[in-house]
Coordinates of C-alpha atoms in Angstrom, one line a residue:
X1 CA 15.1 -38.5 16.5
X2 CA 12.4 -35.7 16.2
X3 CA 13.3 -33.0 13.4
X4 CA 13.4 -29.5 14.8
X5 CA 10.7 -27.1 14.0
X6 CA 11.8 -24.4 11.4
X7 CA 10.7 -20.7 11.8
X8 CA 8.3 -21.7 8.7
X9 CA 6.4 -24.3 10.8
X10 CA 6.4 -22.0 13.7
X11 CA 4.8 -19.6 10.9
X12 CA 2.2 -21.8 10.4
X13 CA 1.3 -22.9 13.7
X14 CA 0.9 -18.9 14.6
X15 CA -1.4 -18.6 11.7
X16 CA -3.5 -21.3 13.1
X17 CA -3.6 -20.4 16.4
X18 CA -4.9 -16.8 15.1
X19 CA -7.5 -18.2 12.8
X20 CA -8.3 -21.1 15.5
X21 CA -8.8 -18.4 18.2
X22 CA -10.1 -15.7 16.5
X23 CA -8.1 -13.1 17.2
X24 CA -7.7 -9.8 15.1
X25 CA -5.9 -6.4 14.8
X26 CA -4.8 -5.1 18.3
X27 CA -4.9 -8.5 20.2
X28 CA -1.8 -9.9 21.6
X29 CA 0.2 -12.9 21.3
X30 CA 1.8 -14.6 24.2
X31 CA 5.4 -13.6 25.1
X32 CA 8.2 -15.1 23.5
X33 CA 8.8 -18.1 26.0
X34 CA 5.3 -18.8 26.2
X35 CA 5.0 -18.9 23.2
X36 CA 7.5 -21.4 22.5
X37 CA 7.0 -23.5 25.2
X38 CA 3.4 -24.2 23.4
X39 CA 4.5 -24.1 20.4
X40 CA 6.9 -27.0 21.6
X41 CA 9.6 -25.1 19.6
X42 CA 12.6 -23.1 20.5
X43 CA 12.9 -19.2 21.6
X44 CA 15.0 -18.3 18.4
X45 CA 12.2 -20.2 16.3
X46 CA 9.8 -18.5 17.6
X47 CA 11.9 -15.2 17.6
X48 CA 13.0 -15.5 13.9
X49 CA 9.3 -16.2 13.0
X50 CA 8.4 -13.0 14.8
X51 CA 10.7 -10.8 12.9
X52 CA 9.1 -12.6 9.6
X53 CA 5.4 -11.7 10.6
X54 CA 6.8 -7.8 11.6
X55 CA 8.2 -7.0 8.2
X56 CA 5.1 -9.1 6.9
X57 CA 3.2 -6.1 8.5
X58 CA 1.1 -8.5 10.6
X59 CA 2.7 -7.9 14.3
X60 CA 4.3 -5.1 16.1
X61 CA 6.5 -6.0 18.8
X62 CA 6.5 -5.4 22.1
X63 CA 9.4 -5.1 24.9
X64 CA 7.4 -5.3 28.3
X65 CA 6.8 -8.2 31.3
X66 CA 3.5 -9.2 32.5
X67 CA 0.2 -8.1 31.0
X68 CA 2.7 -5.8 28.3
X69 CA 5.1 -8.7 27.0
X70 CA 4.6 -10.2 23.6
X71 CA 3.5 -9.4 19.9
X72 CA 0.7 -7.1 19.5
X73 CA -1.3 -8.3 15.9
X74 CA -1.4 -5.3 13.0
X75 CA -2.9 -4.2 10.2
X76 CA -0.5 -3.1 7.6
X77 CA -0.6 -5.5 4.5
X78 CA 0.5 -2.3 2.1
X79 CA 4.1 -2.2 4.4
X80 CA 4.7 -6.0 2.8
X81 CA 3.6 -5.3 -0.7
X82 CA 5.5 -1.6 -0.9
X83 CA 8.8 -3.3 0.2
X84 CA 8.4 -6.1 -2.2
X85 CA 7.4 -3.7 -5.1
X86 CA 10.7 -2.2 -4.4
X87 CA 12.9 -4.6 -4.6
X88 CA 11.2 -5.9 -7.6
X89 CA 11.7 -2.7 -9.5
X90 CA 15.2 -2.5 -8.5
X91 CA 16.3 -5.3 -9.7
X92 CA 14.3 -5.3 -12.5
X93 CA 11.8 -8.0 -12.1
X94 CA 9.2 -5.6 -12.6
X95 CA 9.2 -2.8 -15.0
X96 CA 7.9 1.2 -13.9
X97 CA 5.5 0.4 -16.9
X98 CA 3.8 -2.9 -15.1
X99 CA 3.1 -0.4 -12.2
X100 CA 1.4 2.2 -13.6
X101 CA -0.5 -0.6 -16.1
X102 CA -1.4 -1.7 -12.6
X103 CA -2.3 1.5 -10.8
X104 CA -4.7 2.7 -13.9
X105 CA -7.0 -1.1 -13.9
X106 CA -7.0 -0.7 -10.4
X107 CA -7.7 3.4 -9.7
X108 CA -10.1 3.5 -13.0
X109 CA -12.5 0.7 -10.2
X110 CA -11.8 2.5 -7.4
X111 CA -12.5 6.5 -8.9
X112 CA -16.0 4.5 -10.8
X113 CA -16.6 3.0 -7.0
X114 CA -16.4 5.9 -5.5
X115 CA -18.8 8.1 -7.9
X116 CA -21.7 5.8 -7.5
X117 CA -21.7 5.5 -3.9
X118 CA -21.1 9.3 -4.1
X119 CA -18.4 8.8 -1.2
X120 CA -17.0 11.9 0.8
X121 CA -14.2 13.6 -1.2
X122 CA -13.2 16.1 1.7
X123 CA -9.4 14.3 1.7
X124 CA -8.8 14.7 -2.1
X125 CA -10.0 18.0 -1.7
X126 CA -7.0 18.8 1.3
X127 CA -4.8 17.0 -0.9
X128 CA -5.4 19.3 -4.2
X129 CA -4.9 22.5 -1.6
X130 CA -1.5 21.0 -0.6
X131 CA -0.4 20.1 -4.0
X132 CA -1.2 24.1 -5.1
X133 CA 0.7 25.0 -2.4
X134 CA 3.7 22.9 -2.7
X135 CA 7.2 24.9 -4.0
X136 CA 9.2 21.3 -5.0
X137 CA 8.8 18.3 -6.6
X138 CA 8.6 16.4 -3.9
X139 CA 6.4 18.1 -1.7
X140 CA 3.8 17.8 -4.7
X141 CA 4.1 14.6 -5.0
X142 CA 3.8 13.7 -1.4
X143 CA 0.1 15.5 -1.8
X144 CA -0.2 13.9 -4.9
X145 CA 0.1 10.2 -3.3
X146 CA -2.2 11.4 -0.8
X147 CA -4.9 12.3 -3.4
X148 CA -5.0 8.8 -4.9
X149 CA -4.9 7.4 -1.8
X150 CA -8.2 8.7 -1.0
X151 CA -9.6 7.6 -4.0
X152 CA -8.5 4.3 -3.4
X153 CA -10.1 4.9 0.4
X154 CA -13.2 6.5 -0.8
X155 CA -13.8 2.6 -3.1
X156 CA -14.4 1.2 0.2
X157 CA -12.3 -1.8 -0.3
X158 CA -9.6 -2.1 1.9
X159 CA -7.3 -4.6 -0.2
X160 CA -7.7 -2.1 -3.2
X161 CA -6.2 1.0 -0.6
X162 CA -3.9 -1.0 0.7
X163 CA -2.8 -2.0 -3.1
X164 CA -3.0 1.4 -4.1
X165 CA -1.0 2.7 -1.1
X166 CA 2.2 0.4 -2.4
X167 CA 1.7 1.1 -5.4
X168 CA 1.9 4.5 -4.9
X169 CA 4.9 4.4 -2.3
X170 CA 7.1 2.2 -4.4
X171 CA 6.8 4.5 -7.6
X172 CA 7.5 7.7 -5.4
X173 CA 10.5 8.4 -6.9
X174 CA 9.4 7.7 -10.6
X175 CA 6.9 10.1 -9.6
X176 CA 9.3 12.7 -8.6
X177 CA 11.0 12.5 -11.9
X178 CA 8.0 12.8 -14.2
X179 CA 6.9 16.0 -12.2
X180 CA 10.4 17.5 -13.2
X181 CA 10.0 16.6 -16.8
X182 CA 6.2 17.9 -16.8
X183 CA 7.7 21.3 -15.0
X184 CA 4.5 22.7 -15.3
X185 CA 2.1 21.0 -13.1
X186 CA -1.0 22.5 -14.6
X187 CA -2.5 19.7 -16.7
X188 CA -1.8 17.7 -13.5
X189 CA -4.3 19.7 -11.7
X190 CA -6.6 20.0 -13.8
X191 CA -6.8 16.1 -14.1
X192 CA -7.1 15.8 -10.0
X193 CA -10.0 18.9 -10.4
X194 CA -11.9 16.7 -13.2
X195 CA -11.7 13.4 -11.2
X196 CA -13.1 14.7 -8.0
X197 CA -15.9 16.5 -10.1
X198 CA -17.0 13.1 -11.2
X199 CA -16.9 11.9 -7.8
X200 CA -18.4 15.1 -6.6
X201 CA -21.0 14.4 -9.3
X202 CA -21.8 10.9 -9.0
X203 CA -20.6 10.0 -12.9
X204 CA -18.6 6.4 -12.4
X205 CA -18.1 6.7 -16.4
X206 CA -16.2 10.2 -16.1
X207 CA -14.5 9.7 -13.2
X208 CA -12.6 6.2 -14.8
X209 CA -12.0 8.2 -18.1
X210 CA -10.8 11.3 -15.9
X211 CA -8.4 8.4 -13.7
X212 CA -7.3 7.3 -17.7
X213 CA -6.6 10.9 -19.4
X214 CA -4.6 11.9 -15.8
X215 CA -2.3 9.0 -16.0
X216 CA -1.8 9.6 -19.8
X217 CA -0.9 13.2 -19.1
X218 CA 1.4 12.1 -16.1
X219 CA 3.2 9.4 -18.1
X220 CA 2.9 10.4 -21.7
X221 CA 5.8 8.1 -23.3
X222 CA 3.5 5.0 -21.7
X223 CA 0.2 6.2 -22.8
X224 CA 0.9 7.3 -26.5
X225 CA -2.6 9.3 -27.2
X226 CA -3.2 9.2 -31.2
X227 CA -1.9 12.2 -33.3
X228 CA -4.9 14.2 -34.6

């Protein structure tokens, strides 16, 4: 008796059938019973599969007939990683502390890449306006995220901003809460003013060090400076 496909199979067969006919970001895949009828596997196979590769951040699906049925294929690699970084943090898997260690190898790259290839800085610019314009918490940090972001963007390297971006979204509310501790978001500023000087300036060297002494000053208890 044959053994019935599971959704994992399924999974892989998809994968090859993307690779094998090289299809990318905004092609679609056949409709659900098409699909499974060359797949040689059932509908809910092929369904559950589906719903795997849409929180995988690799399709967005469509309700249609015709020309309009079936998965369109994505771009969103970060909407995976943030909702893994999540639930790794909440259940303690992951400490706050492995984040930022994370964020501050991977931002010190990206703030150095961006310097020497003297990339645009005209977001982080908009973001620093919206952070000196915020009146909560919050709404700094949601120009904050959007600052790093672009540093992340202005690397060039798409895996890096898409690392950065979950990064960034899965510490939001750690980030909230060291804003309220700081209170005074002055020193914060002043970091984000030095980092996109370096950029600004071309200086790779000063705008990693600038990435370093920001973090420190966002997260003093897990970047002890020396006493003098």
């Amino acid at each position: 008796m044959k053994r019935t496909r599971t959704f994992e199979d399924v999974l892989a067969q998809i994968e090859r059938r993307i690779t094998e006919d090289g299809l990318t970001a905004g092609d679609r895949l056949p409709a659900e019973r098409q699909l499974a009828e060359q797949l040689g596997v059932s509908r809910s196979s092929v369904r559950e599969a589906m719903r795997v590769l849409e929180t995988l951040g690799v399709v967005s699906s469509q309700v249609g007939r015709g020309p309009d049925a079936g998965a369109v294929l994505t771009a969103r690699p970060d909407s995976a990683l943030t909702g893994l970084l999540r639930l790794h943090l909440g259940l303690a898997t992951l400490e706050p502390r492995e984040v930022i260690d994370t964020r501050h190898m991977i931002e010190q790259w990206a703030a150095s890449r961006a310097a020497a290839t003297r990339a645009g800085t005209e977001a982080l610019a908009t973001a620093l306006a919206g952070m000196d314009a915020a009146r909560t918490a919050e709404e700094f940090v949601e120009h904050d995220i959007a600052f790093h972001r672009a540093i992340a963007d202005a690397s060039g390297n798409r895996l890096v901003a898409a690392i950065m971006r979950s990064l960034r979204d899965a510490m939001r509310r750690f980030s909230v809460e060291a804003v309220e501790r700081l209170g005074d978001t002055t020193v914060l500023r002043a970091g984000h003013v030095r980092i996109l000087a370096a950029i600004e300036a071309g200086d790779p060297g000063e705008a990693a060090a600038a990435v370093s002494d920001h973090l420190a000053d966002a997260y003093p208890s897990l970047f002890p400076r020396p006493s003098d």
